[in-house]
Structures are given as structure tokens and as C-alpha cells.
mmCIF file of C-alpha atoms in Angstrom:
data_model
loop_
_atom_site.group_PDB
_atom_site.id
_atom_site.type_symbol
_atom_site.label_atom_id
_atom_site.label_comp_id
_atom_site.label_asym_id
_atom_site.label_seq_id
_atom_site.Cartn_x
_atom_site.Cartn_y
_atom_site.Cartn_z
ATOM 1 C CA UNK M 1 143.465 102.572 87.295
ATOM 2 C CA UNK M 2 142.245 98.963 87.365
ATOM 3 C CA UNK M 3 139.815 99.750 90.193
ATOM 4 C CA UNK M 4 138.446 102.694 88.231
ATOM 5 C CA UNK M 5 137.879 100.589 85.118
ATOM 6 C CA UNK M 6 136.067 97.959 87.189
ATOM 7 C CA UNK M 7 133.833 100.636 88.732
ATOM 8 C CA UNK M 8 133.016 102.049 85.279
ATOM 9 C CA UNK M 9 132.213 98.550 84.017
ATOM 10 C CA UNK M 10 129.878 97.914 86.971
ATOM 11 C CA UNK M 11 128.111 101.246 86.386
ATOM 12 C CA UNK M 12 127.735 100.408 82.687
ATOM 13 C CA UNK M 13 126.161 97.027 83.515
ATOM 14 C CA UNK M 14 123.774 98.689 85.994
ATOM 15 C CA UNK M 15 122.805 101.300 83.375
ATOM 16 C CA UNK M 16 122.045 98.555 80.843
ATOM 17 C CA UNK M 17 119.859 96.765 83.422
ATOM 18 C CA UNK M 18 118.091 100.017 84.330
ATOM 19 C CA UNK M 19 117.591 100.702 80.617
ATOM 20 C CA UNK M 20 115.933 97.313 80.077
ATOM 21 C CA UNK M 21 113.670 97.809 83.105
ATOM 22 C CA UNK M 22 112.803 101.381 82.095
ATOM 23 C CA UNK M 23 111.881 100.361 78.547
ATOM 24 C CA UNK M 24 109.357 97.930 80.010
ATOM 25 C CA UNK M 25 107.928 100.303 82.639
ATOM 26 C CA UNK M 26 104.498 101.694 81.884
ATOM 27 C CA UNK M 27 100.789 100.831 81.698
ATOM 28 C CA UNK M 28 101.429 98.594 78.687
ATOM 29 C CA UNK M 29 104.121 95.968 79.194
ATOM 30 C CA UNK M 30 106.304 94.380 76.554
ATOM 31 C CA UNK M 31 107.741 90.930 77.137
ATOM 32 C CA UNK M 32 111.515 90.573 76.607
ATOM 33 C CA UNK M 33 110.790 88.717 73.369
ATOM 34 C CA UNK M 34 108.459 91.475 72.125
ATOM 35 C CA UNK M 35 110.976 94.108 73.163
ATOM 36 C CA UNK M 36 113.855 92.524 71.250
ATOM 37 C CA UNK M 37 111.651 91.907 68.228
ATOM 38 C CA UNK M 38 110.454 95.524 68.244
ATOM 39 C CA UNK M 39 114.003 96.871 68.615
ATOM 40 C CA UNK M 40 114.933 95.010 65.419
ATOM 41 C CA UNK M 41 111.892 96.388 63.575
ATOM 42 C CA UNK M 42 109.751 93.257 63.686
ATOM 43 C CA UNK M 43 107.138 94.370 66.234
ATOM 44 C CA UNK M 44 103.580 95.465 65.649
ATOM 45 C CA UNK M 45 102.693 99.075 64.866
ATOM 46 C CA UNK M 46 101.412 99.534 68.441
ATOM 47 C CA UNK M 47 104.592 98.122 69.957
ATOM 48 C CA UNK M 48 106.775 100.348 67.776
ATOM 49 C CA UNK M 49 104.695 103.392 68.751
ATOM 50 C CA UNK M 50 105.079 102.636 72.464
ATOM 51 C CA UNK M 51 108.802 101.919 72.258
ATOM 52 C CA UNK M 52 110.145 104.379 69.691
ATOM 53 C CA UNK M 53 107.759 107.319 70.098
ATOM 54 C CA UNK M 54 107.145 107.324 73.853
ATOM 55 C CA UNK M 55 109.670 105.381 75.911
ATOM 56 C CA UNK M 56 113.018 105.470 74.087
ATOM 57 C CA UNK M 57 113.187 109.292 73.660
ATOM 58 C CA UNK M 58 112.477 109.801 77.341
ATOM 59 C CA UNK M 59 115.050 107.202 78.383
ATOM 60 C CA UNK M 60 117.728 108.714 76.133
ATOM 61 C CA UNK M 61 116.974 112.207 77.473
ATOM 62 C CA UNK M 62 117.166 110.913 81.071
ATOM 63 C CA UNK M 63 120.595 109.440 80.384
ATOM 64 C CA UNK M 64 121.902 112.596 78.687
ATOM 65 C CA UNK M 65 120.569 114.815 81.477
ATOM 66 C CA UNK M 66 122.105 112.622 84.171
ATOM 67 C CA UNK M 67 125.547 112.695 82.563
ATOM 68 C CA UNK M 68 125.400 116.429 81.821
ATOM 69 C CA UNK M 69 124.241 117.582 85.261
ATOM 70 C CA UNK M 70 126.628 115.262 87.119
ATOM 71 C CA UNK M 71 129.701 116.389 85.151
ATOM 72 C CA UNK M 72 128.608 120.014 85.512
ATOM 73 C CA UNK M 73 128.506 119.566 89.288
ATOM 74 C CA UNK M 74 131.886 117.827 89.320
ATOM 75 C CA UNK M 75 133.487 120.748 87.485
ATOM 76 C CA UNK M 76 131.850 123.235 89.861
ATOM 77 C CA UNK M 77 133.157 121.361 92.903
ATOM 78 C CA UNK M 78 136.669 121.144 91.478
ATOM 79 C CA UNK M 79 136.909 124.783 90.418
ATOM 80 C CA UNK M 80 135.522 126.192 93.671
ATOM 81 C CA UNK M 81 137.104 123.464 95.859
ATOM 82 C CA UNK M 82 133.694 123.328 97.509
ATOM 83 C CA UNK M 83 132.278 119.872 98.232
ATOM 84 C CA UNK M 84 128.725 121.274 98.276
ATOM 85 C CA UNK M 85 128.831 123.032 94.901
ATOM 86 C CA UNK M 86 126.096 121.939 92.501
ATOM 87 C CA UNK M 87 124.341 123.797 89.635
ATOM 88 C CA UNK M 88 121.000 123.419 91.424
ATOM 89 C CA UNK M 89 122.170 124.544 94.859
ATOM 90 C CA UNK M 90 124.243 127.448 93.472
ATOM 91 C CA UNK M 91 121.281 128.827 91.504
ATOM 92 C CA UNK M 92 122.557 128.054 87.985
ATOM 93 C CA UNK M 93 119.564 125.826 87.281
ATOM 94 C CA UNK M 94 117.216 128.514 88.612
ATOM 95 C CA UNK M 95 118.703 131.093 86.242
ATOM 96 C CA UNK M 96 118.244 128.780 83.273
ATOM 97 C CA UNK M 97 114.711 128.017 84.450
ATOM 98 C CA UNK M 98 113.802 131.690 84.732
ATOM 99 C CA UNK M 99 114.745 132.268 81.099
ATOM 100 C CA UNK M 100 112.728 129.231 79.993
ATOM 101 C CA UNK M 101 109.751 130.475 82.012
ATOM 102 C CA UNK M 102 109.975 133.909 80.416
ATOM 103 C CA UNK M 103 109.926 132.205 77.041
ATOM 104 C CA UNK M 104 106.881 130.119 78.039
ATOM 105 C CA UNK M 105 105.110 133.207 79.405
ATOM 106 C CA UNK M 106 105.402 135.278 76.261
ATOM 107 C CA UNK M 107 105.373 132.649 73.498
ATOM 108 C CA UNK M 108 101.768 132.158 72.326
ATOM 109 C CA UNK M 109 101.774 128.391 71.734
ATOM 110 C CA UNK M 110 104.270 125.895 73.152
ATOM 111 C CA UNK M 111 103.250 123.300 70.570
ATOM 112 C CA UNK M 112 104.874 125.398 67.835
ATOM 113 C CA UNK M 113 107.784 126.680 69.931
ATOM 114 C CA UNK M 114 111.295 126.524 68.382
ATOM 115 C CA UNK M 115 112.718 123.591 70.351
ATOM 116 C CA UNK M 116 116.329 124.197 69.305
ATOM 117 C CA UNK M 117 116.207 127.688 70.844
ATOM 118 C CA UNK M 118 115.435 126.427 74.347
ATOM 119 C CA UNK M 119 119.010 125.303 75.231
ATOM 120 C CA UNK M 120 120.349 128.643 73.971
ATOM 121 C CA UNK M 121 117.873 130.596 76.100
ATOM 122 C CA UNK M 122 118.621 128.414 79.120
ATOM 123 C CA UNK M 123 122.353 128.921 78.524
ATOM 124 C CA UNK M 124 121.824 132.684 78.512
ATOM 125 C CA UNK M 125 119.944 132.559 81.804
ATOM 126 C CA UNK M 126 122.448 130.193 83.406
ATOM 127 C CA UNK M 127 125.395 132.280 82.178
ATOM 128 C CA UNK M 128 124.000 135.557 83.530
ATOM 129 C CA UNK M 129 123.258 133.903 86.872
ATOM 130 C CA UNK M 130 126.742 132.375 87.086
ATOM 131 C CA UNK M 131 128.301 135.754 86.320
ATOM 132 C CA UNK M 132 126.198 137.430 89.022
ATOM 133 C CA UNK M 133 127.133 134.792 91.626
ATOM 134 C CA UNK M 134 130.818 135.015 90.683
ATOM 135 C CA UNK M 135 130.821 138.819 90.986
ATOM 136 C CA UNK M 136 129.034 138.796 94.348
ATOM 137 C CA UNK M 137 131.111 135.966 95.825
ATOM 138 C CA UNK M 138 134.547 137.094 94.583
ATOM 139 C CA UNK M 139 136.686 139.296 96.829
ATOM 140 C CA UNK M 140 139.870 141.042 95.817
ATOM 141 C CA UNK M 141 143.012 139.331 97.197
ATOM 142 C CA UNK M 142 140.889 136.502 98.619
ATOM 143 C CA UNK M 143 139.446 134.863 95.531
ATOM 144 C CA UNK M 144 136.412 132.595 95.843
ATOM 145 C CA UNK M 145 135.657 131.428 99.360
ATOM 146 C CA UNK M 146 133.787 128.078 99.254
ATOM 147 C CA UNK M 147 131.383 129.145 102.010
ATOM 148 C CA UNK M 148 130.729 132.573 100.455
ATOM 149 C CA UNK M 149 130.153 130.983 97.055
ATOM 150 C CA UNK M 150 127.620 128.533 98.499
ATOM 151 C CA UNK M 151 125.708 131.166 100.486
ATOM 152 C CA UNK M 152 125.691 133.608 97.564
ATOM 153 C CA UNK M 153 124.360 130.907 95.250
ATOM 154 C CA UNK M 154 121.599 129.963 97.682
ATOM 155 C CA UNK M 155 120.587 133.629 98.071
ATOM 156 C CA UNK M 156 120.529 134.242 94.306
ATOM 157 C CA UNK M 157 118.547 131.022 93.757
ATOM 158 C CA UNK M 158 115.993 132.176 96.354
ATOM 159 C CA UNK M 159 115.604 135.529 94.609
ATOM 160 C CA UNK M 160 115.162 133.910 91.201
ATOM 161 C CA UNK M 161 112.638 131.433 92.621
ATOM 162 C CA UNK M 162 110.627 134.357 93.995
ATOM 163 C CA UNK M 163 110.668 136.024 90.572
ATOM 164 C CA UNK M 164 109.473 132.772 88.970
ATOM 165 C CA UNK M 165 106.548 132.580 91.415
ATOM 166 C CA UNK M 166 105.541 136.135 90.483
ATOM 167 C CA UNK M 167 105.692 135.205 86.792
ATOM 168 C CA UNK M 168 103.315 132.286 87.301
ATOM 169 C CA UNK M 169 100.583 134.777 88.266
ATOM 170 C CA UNK M 170 100.235 135.924 84.656
ATOM 171 C CA UNK M 171 100.130 132.454 83.101
ATOM 172 C CA UNK M 172 97.070 130.859 81.574
ATOM 173 C CA UNK M 173 95.829 127.630 83.241
ATOM 174 C CA UNK M 174 97.390 125.499 80.470
ATOM 175 C CA UNK M 175 100.778 127.194 80.738
ATOM 176 C CA UNK M 176 100.624 127.155 84.536
ATOM 177 C CA UNK M 177 100.169 123.383 84.504
ATOM 178 C CA UNK M 178 103.199 123.048 82.229
ATOM 179 C CA UNK M 179 105.314 125.344 84.427
ATOM 180 C CA UNK M 180 104.288 123.565 87.643
ATOM 181 C CA UNK M 181 105.309 120.243 86.106
ATOM 182 C CA UNK M 182 108.567 121.750 84.842
ATOM 183 C CA UNK M 183 109.455 123.250 88.249
ATOM 184 C CA UNK M 184 108.978 119.851 89.883
ATOM 185 C CA UNK M 185 111.609 118.370 87.571
ATOM 186 C CA UNK M 186 109.440 116.524 85.102
ATOM 187 C CA UNK M 187 111.203 115.375 81.926
ATOM 188 C CA UNK M 188 108.674 117.130 79.733
ATOM 189 C CA UNK M 189 110.580 117.087 76.441
ATOM 190 C CA UNK M 190 110.097 113.383 75.761
ATOM 191 C CA UNK M 191 110.371 113.175 71.984
ATOM 192 C CA UNK M 192 113.195 112.936 69.466
ATOM 193 C CA UNK M 193 113.182 116.692 68.747
ATOM 194 C CA UNK M 194 114.332 117.356 72.304
ATOM 195 C CA UNK M 195 116.947 114.608 72.040
ATOM 196 C CA UNK M 196 118.356 116.353 68.964
ATOM 197 C CA UNK M 197 118.255 119.714 70.754
ATOM 198 C CA UNK M 198 120.227 118.383 73.741
ATOM 199 C CA UNK M 199 122.561 115.867 72.100
ATOM 200 C CA UNK M 200 124.992 118.329 70.395
ATOM 201 C CA UNK M 201 125.667 120.081 73.715
ATOM 202 C CA UNK M 202 126.476 116.809 75.466
ATOM 203 C CA UNK M 203 128.541 115.430 72.574
ATOM 204 C CA UNK M 204 130.670 118.584 72.327
ATOM 205 C CA UNK M 205 131.018 119.647 75.962
ATOM 206 C CA UNK M 206 131.596 116.319 77.743
ATOM 207 C CA UNK M 207 134.698 115.401 75.666
ATOM 208 C CA UNK M 208 136.016 118.950 76.151
ATOM 209 C CA UNK M 209 135.655 118.659 79.936
ATOM 210 C CA UNK M 210 137.253 115.182 79.887
ATOM 211 C CA UNK M 211 140.145 116.671 77.896
ATOM 212 C CA UNK M 212 140.630 119.245 80.687
ATOM 213 C CA UNK M 213 140.988 116.528 83.367
ATOM 214 C CA UNK M 214 144.669 117.258 83.978
ATOM 215 C CA UNK M 215 143.956 120.974 84.263
ATOM 216 C CA UNK M 216 141.354 120.228 86.947
ATOM 217 C CA UNK M 217 143.898 118.068 88.799
ATOM 218 C CA UNK M 218 146.359 120.964 88.852
ATOM 219 C CA UNK M 219 143.724 123.558 89.840
ATOM 220 C CA UNK M 220 142.757 121.408 92.828
ATOM 221 C CA UNK M 221 146.205 122.181 94.267
ATOM 222 C CA UNK M 222 145.329 125.866 94.580
ATOM 223 C CA UNK M 223 145.802 128.906 92.349
ATOM 224 C CA UNK M 224 149.387 129.683 93.407
ATOM 225 C CA UNK M 225 150.677 126.154 92.876
ATOM 226 C CA UNK M 226 148.740 125.805 89.604
ATOM 227 C CA UNK M 227 150.260 129.067 88.326
ATOM 228 C CA UNK M 228 153.709 127.874 89.385
ATOM 229 C CA UNK M 229 153.188 124.676 87.362
ATOM 230 C CA UNK M 230 152.461 126.737 84.261
ATOM 231 C CA UNK M 231 148.656 126.674 84.170
ATOM 232 C CA UNK M 232 146.793 129.762 82.985
ATOM 233 C CA UNK M 233 144.446 129.672 85.974
ATOM 234 C CA UNK M 234 141.983 132.457 85.141
ATOM 235 C CA UNK M 235 141.614 131.467 81.504
ATOM 236 C CA UNK M 236 141.153 127.781 82.308
ATOM 237 C CA UNK M 237 138.710 128.610 85.100
ATOM 238 C CA UNK M 238 136.559 130.681 82.740
ATOM 239 C CA UNK M 239 136.557 127.935 80.091
ATOM 240 C CA UNK M 240 135.580 125.278 82.612
ATOM 241 C CA UNK M 241 132.896 127.465 84.210
ATOM 242 C CA UNK M 242 131.481 128.128 80.734
ATOM 243 C CA UNK M 243 131.383 124.380 80.023
ATOM 244 C CA UNK M 244 129.725 123.644 83.365
ATOM 245 C CA UNK M 245 127.124 126.380 82.946
ATOM 246 C CA UNK M 246 126.380 125.351 79.358
ATOM 247 C CA UNK M 247 125.882 121.710 80.371
ATOM 248 C CA UNK M 248 123.559 122.677 83.228
ATOM 249 C CA UNK M 249 121.591 125.163 81.123
ATOM 250 C CA UNK M 250 121.050 122.790 78.208
ATOM 251 C CA UNK M 251 119.906 119.989 80.539
ATOM 252 C CA UNK M 252 117.562 122.237 82.520
ATOM 253 C CA UNK M 253 115.911 123.426 79.292
ATOM 254 C CA UNK M 254 114.704 119.873 78.673
ATOM 255 C CA UNK M 255 114.426 118.390 82.168
ATOM 256 C CA UNK M 256 113.134 121.189 84.334
ATOM 257 C CA UNK M 257 114.295 121.741 87.878
ATOM 258 C CA UNK M 258 116.092 118.503 88.703
ATOM 259 C CA UNK M 259 118.499 119.199 91.542
ATOM 260 C CA UNK M 260 121.142 117.274 93.506
ATOM 261 C CA UNK M 261 122.384 115.221 90.514
ATOM 262 C CA UNK M 262 125.496 117.398 90.332
ATOM 263 C CA UNK M 263 126.014 116.859 94.050
ATOM 264 C CA UNK M 264 125.439 113.107 94.410
ATOM 265 C CA UNK M 265 127.137 111.934 91.189
ATOM 266 C CA UNK M 266 130.598 113.465 91.852
ATOM 267 C CA UNK M 267 130.598 112.467 95.531
ATOM 268 C CA UNK M 268 129.705 108.877 94.762
ATOM 269 C CA UNK M 269 132.330 108.710 92.011
ATOM 270 C CA UNK M 270 134.993 110.310 94.214
ATOM 271 C CA UNK M 271 134.420 107.744 96.952
ATOM 272 C CA UNK M 272 134.781 104.909 94.444
ATOM 273 C CA UNK M 273 137.687 105.991 92.213
ATOM 274 C CA UNK M 274 139.434 108.822 94.049
ATOM 275 C CA UNK M 275 140.099 112.471 93.120
ATOM 276 C CA UNK M 276 142.017 112.070 89.827
ATOM 277 C CA UNK M 277 139.779 113.570 87.149
ATOM 278 C CA UNK M 278 140.904 111.218 84.371
ATOM 279 C CA UNK M 279 138.753 108.561 86.092
ATOM 280 C CA UNK M 280 136.541 110.802 88.226
ATOM 281 C CA UNK M 281 134.824 112.578 85.312
ATOM 282 C CA UNK M 282 133.764 109.453 83.331
ATOM 283 C CA UNK M 283 132.651 107.728 86.541
ATOM 284 C CA UNK M 284 130.673 110.822 87.517
ATOM 285 C CA UNK M 285 128.927 110.830 84.123
ATOM 286 C CA UNK M 286 127.983 107.165 84.530
ATOM 287 C CA UNK M 287 126.785 107.700 88.119
ATOM 288 C CA UNK M 288 124.608 110.634 87.063
ATOM 289 C CA UNK M 289 123.200 108.648 84.140
ATOM 290 C CA UNK M 290 122.258 105.778 86.432
ATOM 291 C CA UNK M 291 120.748 108.105 89.055
ATOM 292 C CA UNK M 292 118.422 110.010 86.706
ATOM 293 C CA UNK M 293 117.445 106.940 84.680
ATOM 294 C CA UNK M 294 116.583 105.045 87.877
ATOM 295 C CA UNK M 295 114.690 108.031 89.338
ATOM 296 C CA UNK M 296 112.657 108.477 86.145
ATOM 297 C CA UNK M 297 111.830 104.755 86.059
ATOM 298 C CA UNK M 298 110.730 104.777 89.706
ATOM 299 C CA UNK M 299 108.657 107.904 89.114
ATOM 300 C CA UNK M 300 106.775 106.187 86.289
ATOM 301 C CA UNK M 301 106.378 102.904 88.202
ATOM 302 C CA UNK M 302 105.380 103.796 91.786
ATOM 303 C CA UNK M 303 101.969 105.374 91.067
ATOM 304 C CA UNK M 304 101.061 103.880 87.693
ATOM 305 C CA UNK M 305 99.352 105.132 85.565
ATOM 306 C CA UNK M 306 100.162 108.494 87.215
ATOM 307 C CA UNK M 307 103.732 109.775 87.394
ATOM 308 C CA UNK M 308 105.934 111.273 90.085
ATOM 309 C CA UNK M 309 108.234 113.943 88.566
ATOM 310 C CA UNK M 310 111.812 112.752 88.284
ATOM 311 C CA UNK M 311 113.035 115.785 90.216
ATOM 312 C CA UNK M 312 110.916 114.798 93.220
ATOM 313 C CA UNK M 313 112.398 111.289 93.290
ATOM 314 C CA UNK M 314 115.949 112.671 93.012
ATOM 315 C CA UNK M 315 115.208 115.212 95.777
ATOM 316 C CA UNK M 316 114.022 112.445 98.110
ATOM 317 C CA UNK M 317 117.479 110.904 97.694
ATOM 318 C CA UNK M 318 119.486 114.111 97.428
ATOM 319 C CA UNK M 319 118.114 116.329 100.211
ATOM 320 C CA UNK M 320 119.110 114.001 103.099
ATOM 321 C CA UNK M 321 122.509 113.465 101.463
ATOM 322 C CA UNK M 322 123.015 117.240 101.154
ATOM 323 C CA UNK M 323 122.208 117.695 104.862
ATOM 324 C CA UNK M 324 124.664 114.898 105.688
ATOM 325 C CA UNK M 325 127.428 116.586 103.681
ATOM 326 C CA UNK M 326 126.566 119.986 105.175
ATOM 327 C CA UNK M 327 126.911 118.526 108.690
ATOM 328 C CA UNK M 328 130.337 117.053 107.813
ATOM 329 C CA UNK M 329 131.697 120.153 106.048
ATOM 330 C CA UNK M 330 133.727 122.623 108.084
ATOM 331 C CA UNK M 331 132.904 126.268 107.500
#
């Protein structure tokens, strides 16, 4: 327990440092004195515009997305007992993205689009995709095989990606540019409206998942043992899958196709604090927050004044790590 609290404290300190660096990353720099003065409402109009209208919303969204996607991946790995499970790899993110793309394709003007509806649409797409993967991967008397679940998810994600490419053929140049940026994992919803659209999902679902930590501990022992200990396995599994899918869908609606966060965050946390979910879930949320915030900051800093999409930076880190885990995992 003490080790876990120390790890969480270290992650929190690193997040605060990354936050301070991220706030001051951009073509126009603010000195620490100007930053503090602006935070307390004593900056110039230009400084307040830069900080409160451009940088802070994006930073807050990055942190929410990191926590949401990482916890979603942790739940997926625990339920399926598959170390490679992740909303992006299993196709959940692709399903949410397809629904968002359909909305973009048929809505006349994105500037007047109902922002609050995007997480709901993404949730619908993610939920339908999760149901399809579950049905295809589940076998009577065998349950969910980790390998079959992974391969089914990859196949479904490939099919959805193909459908998304076909949809791009009917887009106008303006919408195509938006979709291309979204598919690369750009945090496109960088204003307070998107923060308000995403925040309720994170505030409600993360505490619910944390509350289910003991249930996840029991389910890790296997369905038969969990049933013997009095857990309602199927009901709890459906609740936790719904929470995981909802977290992934809501985050994807705002962030685009950012993958590997749900893979790296839980693995890093598990190595540091162990498998008990009472500590694993909060540590995973902090690890995911730090990962996405750092990736977004690097993406804005490396090629200033141009930007590298956050999803590309995360993929540079995540793809080699995924191959490493795949090589270590026994079929």
C-alpha cells in the first residue's frame, strides 16, 4: 500500500510538471511570473486569451482523455484476462470513430454541430462494435478466449477502417481535412464546450469503475472461482464492459483515433504497484494522464509552429511496446 501511494504521488508531481511545461508550450511564451499572474486574473487581455481560450482547454481535455482511455484499457484487460486488450486494438475506438465520421459526413456545418451529442453518438458506435466483437469471439462452453478476442477485434477494426476510408470519398475538402486530422489522433475539440461534453462521463464512470475494484480482483481468478465466491459474473462483466466502452467512446469523440493509451497505462501501472485494482486503477489513470499530456506537449513543441497529432506521438511510443508484449505473450 505504501509503495502504491508513493507511486501515485510521483505520478502526480510529474503531471504537475508536465502541466506547467504544456501551459508554456507554443509560439508565444509566457514567463512563470506572467503565467501565475494570468492564472490569478491579473494578466493582459492577450495573455488571458492565450491561456484560458487556447491552452488550458486543450490541456484539460488531454488529461481527461488520458485517464479515460487508460482505465478503459485496464478494465478490458482484467475482464478478458488478455494482456494485449486495448480499446484501440480491439476496434472499440474504430467503432466510435465510424459513428463520428458518419455524423461529420451528413451534418452540413461542423461549426454549429451539437457538441454534447458527439459522446452519445460515439458511445453508440463503440457499444455496437463491442457487442459484435463479443458475439463473434464468444464460444459456448469455452467463454472468451484471449487470443480469439484479440484477433476478432483486430479483424473488426480493419473492416471498420476500410468503411471509414470509403466514407472519406464523399467528403468535401474542408471536411476531409478535419477527418484526416481526427483519424491521426489530433485533439481537435480544444475549447471549453468539449471539456463540458467529456467531463460528466469521466466524473461519473471513473468512480464507478474504482468502486468495482474488488469485483475485478475476484474476476481475475476466473469465472468458476468468482461464482463460487458469490460474484454475479455475467452481470458484473456486462456493467464493466459498458463502463469501459462508454469511457473509450466519449474520449474518442473528442480526441480522435489515439491508440495504445489503454495498453501502455495499465501495463506500466501493473509493473509499479501490482495487480490489486484498488491501487492499479488510480495509478493507471495517472499514468494515462501523464502519457497523453506529455505526447500532446511534444506534438506541439517538436515542429513549432506546426503540430504533430497527439495520436502519432503516442503511436511512436506504443507500437514498439505492443510488439514487445506480443512477442512475450504465449498464444
